[in-house]
């Protein structure tokens, strides 16, 4: 299984399996509150990897942070709150809306121009 090329959908299925009745007892016990410390820890580890300027370490830590996001989204889906697709939809809409100079009619030449657009 180490040579397999996994997709984002595979990751979602892995988390679903881990949280299922036949999955991992520890994963099944987790919730938003219990996972907060891991979300913070993984965020700090991403920052450390950036500071160390080691691409392989950054790649690994970004994966760990992504796992936390997937974990929270899975728990929310199980509780009929939202799905990972809703998270992706929401951030995609936000990025398109905030970047009218790329996806719309606005114009920005510099980073300062972009900030001015955001403040408007």
Tab-separated table of C-alpha atoms in Angstrom:
chain	number	residue	atom	x	y	z
A	1	UNK	CA	0.000	0.000	0.000
A	2	UNK	CA	2.999	2.351	0.394
A	3	UNK	CA	3.411	2.739	-3.393
A	4	UNK	CA	-0.246	3.538	-3.986
A	5	UNK	CA	-1.046	7.058	-5.156
A	6	UNK	CA	-3.817	8.306	-2.893
A	7	UNK	CA	-6.275	11.057	-3.827
A	8	UNK	CA	-8.142	13.593	-1.730
A	9	UNK	CA	-11.224	11.408	-2.055
A	10	UNK	CA	-9.178	8.476	-0.693
A	11	UNK	CA	-8.281	10.582	2.343
A	12	UNK	CA	-11.949	11.355	2.956
A	13	UNK	CA	-12.769	7.636	2.725
A	14	UNK	CA	-9.917	6.730	5.068
A	15	UNK	CA	-11.277	9.157	7.668
A	16	UNK	CA	-14.804	7.833	7.165
A	17	UNK	CA	-13.516	4.286	7.747
A	18	UNK	CA	-11.550	5.303	10.830
A	19	UNK	CA	-14.678	6.914	12.299
A	20	UNK	CA	-16.946	3.980	11.379
A	21	UNK	CA	-18.112	1.314	13.862
A	22	UNK	CA	-15.414	-1.063	12.605
A	23	UNK	CA	-12.751	1.634	12.568
A	24	UNK	CA	-10.383	2.998	15.181
A	25	UNK	CA	-11.717	3.351	18.753
A	26	UNK	CA	-9.605	6.465	19.378
A	27	UNK	CA	-10.745	8.195	16.189
A	28	UNK	CA	-14.400	7.390	16.936
A	29	UNK	CA	-14.155	9.066	20.358
A	30	UNK	CA	-12.877	12.378	18.996
A	31	UNK	CA	-14.917	15.548	18.525
A	32	UNK	CA	-14.272	19.236	17.794
A	33	UNK	CA	-13.294	19.950	21.394
A	34	UNK	CA	-10.961	16.995	21.827
A	35	UNK	CA	-9.221	17.753	18.522
A	36	UNK	CA	-8.503	21.437	19.220
A	37	UNK	CA	-5.113	20.759	20.797
A	38	UNK	CA	-4.024	18.707	17.775
A	39	UNK	CA	-5.122	21.429	15.380
A	40	UNK	CA	-3.010	23.951	17.279
A	41	UNK	CA	-0.060	21.559	17.548
A	42	UNK	CA	-0.091	20.765	13.834
A	43	UNK	CA	-0.329	24.462	12.959
A	44	UNK	CA	2.774	25.195	15.027
A	45	UNK	CA	4.580	22.299	13.356
A	46	UNK	CA	3.771	23.760	9.926
A	47	UNK	CA	5.213	27.091	11.064
A	48	UNK	CA	8.340	25.374	12.371
A	49	UNK	CA	8.784	23.534	9.055
A	50	UNK	CA	8.494	26.846	7.192
A	51	UNK	CA	11.128	28.359	9.471
A	52	UNK	CA	13.432	25.367	8.936
A	53	UNK	CA	13.079	25.735	5.147
A	54	UNK	CA	12.921	21.960	4.679
A	55	UNK	CA	10.406	21.230	1.900
A	56	UNK	CA	9.944	17.564	2.845
A	57	UNK	CA	9.168	18.510	6.443
A	58	UNK	CA	6.726	21.185	5.289
A	59	UNK	CA	5.001	18.678	3.001
A	60	UNK	CA	4.595	16.222	5.873
A	61	UNK	CA	3.321	18.848	8.297
A	62	UNK	CA	0.855	20.279	5.782
A	63	UNK	CA	-0.511	16.745	5.434
A	64	UNK	CA	-0.921	16.508	9.202
A	65	UNK	CA	-2.743	19.847	9.233
A	66	UNK	CA	-4.956	18.761	6.342
A	67	UNK	CA	-5.823	15.627	8.295
A	68	UNK	CA	-7.095	17.803	11.140
A	69	UNK	CA	-9.334	19.721	8.736
A	70	UNK	CA	-10.658	16.491	7.235
A	71	UNK	CA	-11.230	15.109	10.747
A	72	UNK	CA	-13.294	18.140	11.805
A	73	UNK	CA	-15.280	18.090	8.572
A	74	UNK	CA	-16.003	14.360	8.983
A	75	UNK	CA	-17.277	14.881	12.523
A	76	UNK	CA	-19.471	17.738	11.292
A	77	UNK	CA	-20.866	15.577	8.481
A	78	UNK	CA	-21.723	12.805	10.924
A	79	UNK	CA	-23.672	15.379	12.936
A	80	UNK	CA	-25.497	16.730	9.852
A	81	UNK	CA	-23.799	20.132	10.182
A	82	UNK	CA	-21.788	20.374	6.958
A	83	UNK	CA	-19.600	18.304	4.637
A	84	UNK	CA	-16.057	18.694	3.343
A	85	UNK	CA	-17.568	19.729	0.016
A	86	UNK	CA	-19.253	22.624	1.847
A	87	UNK	CA	-15.880	23.695	3.277
A	88	UNK	CA	-14.358	23.613	-0.215
A	89	UNK	CA	-17.349	25.436	-1.725
A	90	UNK	CA	-17.212	28.129	0.941
A	91	UNK	CA	-13.508	28.858	0.634
A	92	UNK	CA	-13.655	28.753	-3.172
A	93	UNK	CA	-16.480	31.303	-3.225
A	94	UNK	CA	-14.606	33.481	-0.741
A	95	UNK	CA	-11.402	33.384	-2.794
A	96	UNK	CA	-13.200	34.278	-6.032
A	97	UNK	CA	-15.102	37.091	-4.274
A	98	UNK	CA	-11.950	38.486	-2.643
A	99	UNK	CA	-10.003	38.372	-5.889
A	100	UNK	CA	-12.205	40.437	-8.190
A	101	UNK	CA	-9.015	41.750	-9.772
A	102	UNK	CA	-8.401	38.195	-11.035
A	103	UNK	CA	-11.898	36.736	-11.461
A	104	UNK	CA	-13.933	39.888	-11.985
A	105	UNK	CA	-13.863	43.412	-13.339
A	106	UNK	CA	-11.606	45.075	-10.759
A	107	UNK	CA	-7.998	45.972	-11.473
A	108	UNK	CA	-4.912	45.682	-9.241
A	109	UNK	CA	-1.290	46.135	-10.257
A	110	UNK	CA	0.357	45.860	-6.843
A	111	UNK	CA	-0.155	44.089	-3.554
A	112	UNK	CA	-1.130	47.460	-2.084
A	113	UNK	CA	-3.854	47.797	-4.731
A	114	UNK	CA	-5.203	44.415	-3.660
A	115	UNK	CA	-5.308	45.477	-0.021
A	116	UNK	CA	-7.177	48.638	-1.004
A	117	UNK	CA	-9.732	46.512	-2.902
A	118	UNK	CA	-10.187	44.226	0.115
A	119	UNK	CA	-10.741	47.224	2.382
A	120	UNK	CA	-13.427	48.541	0.012
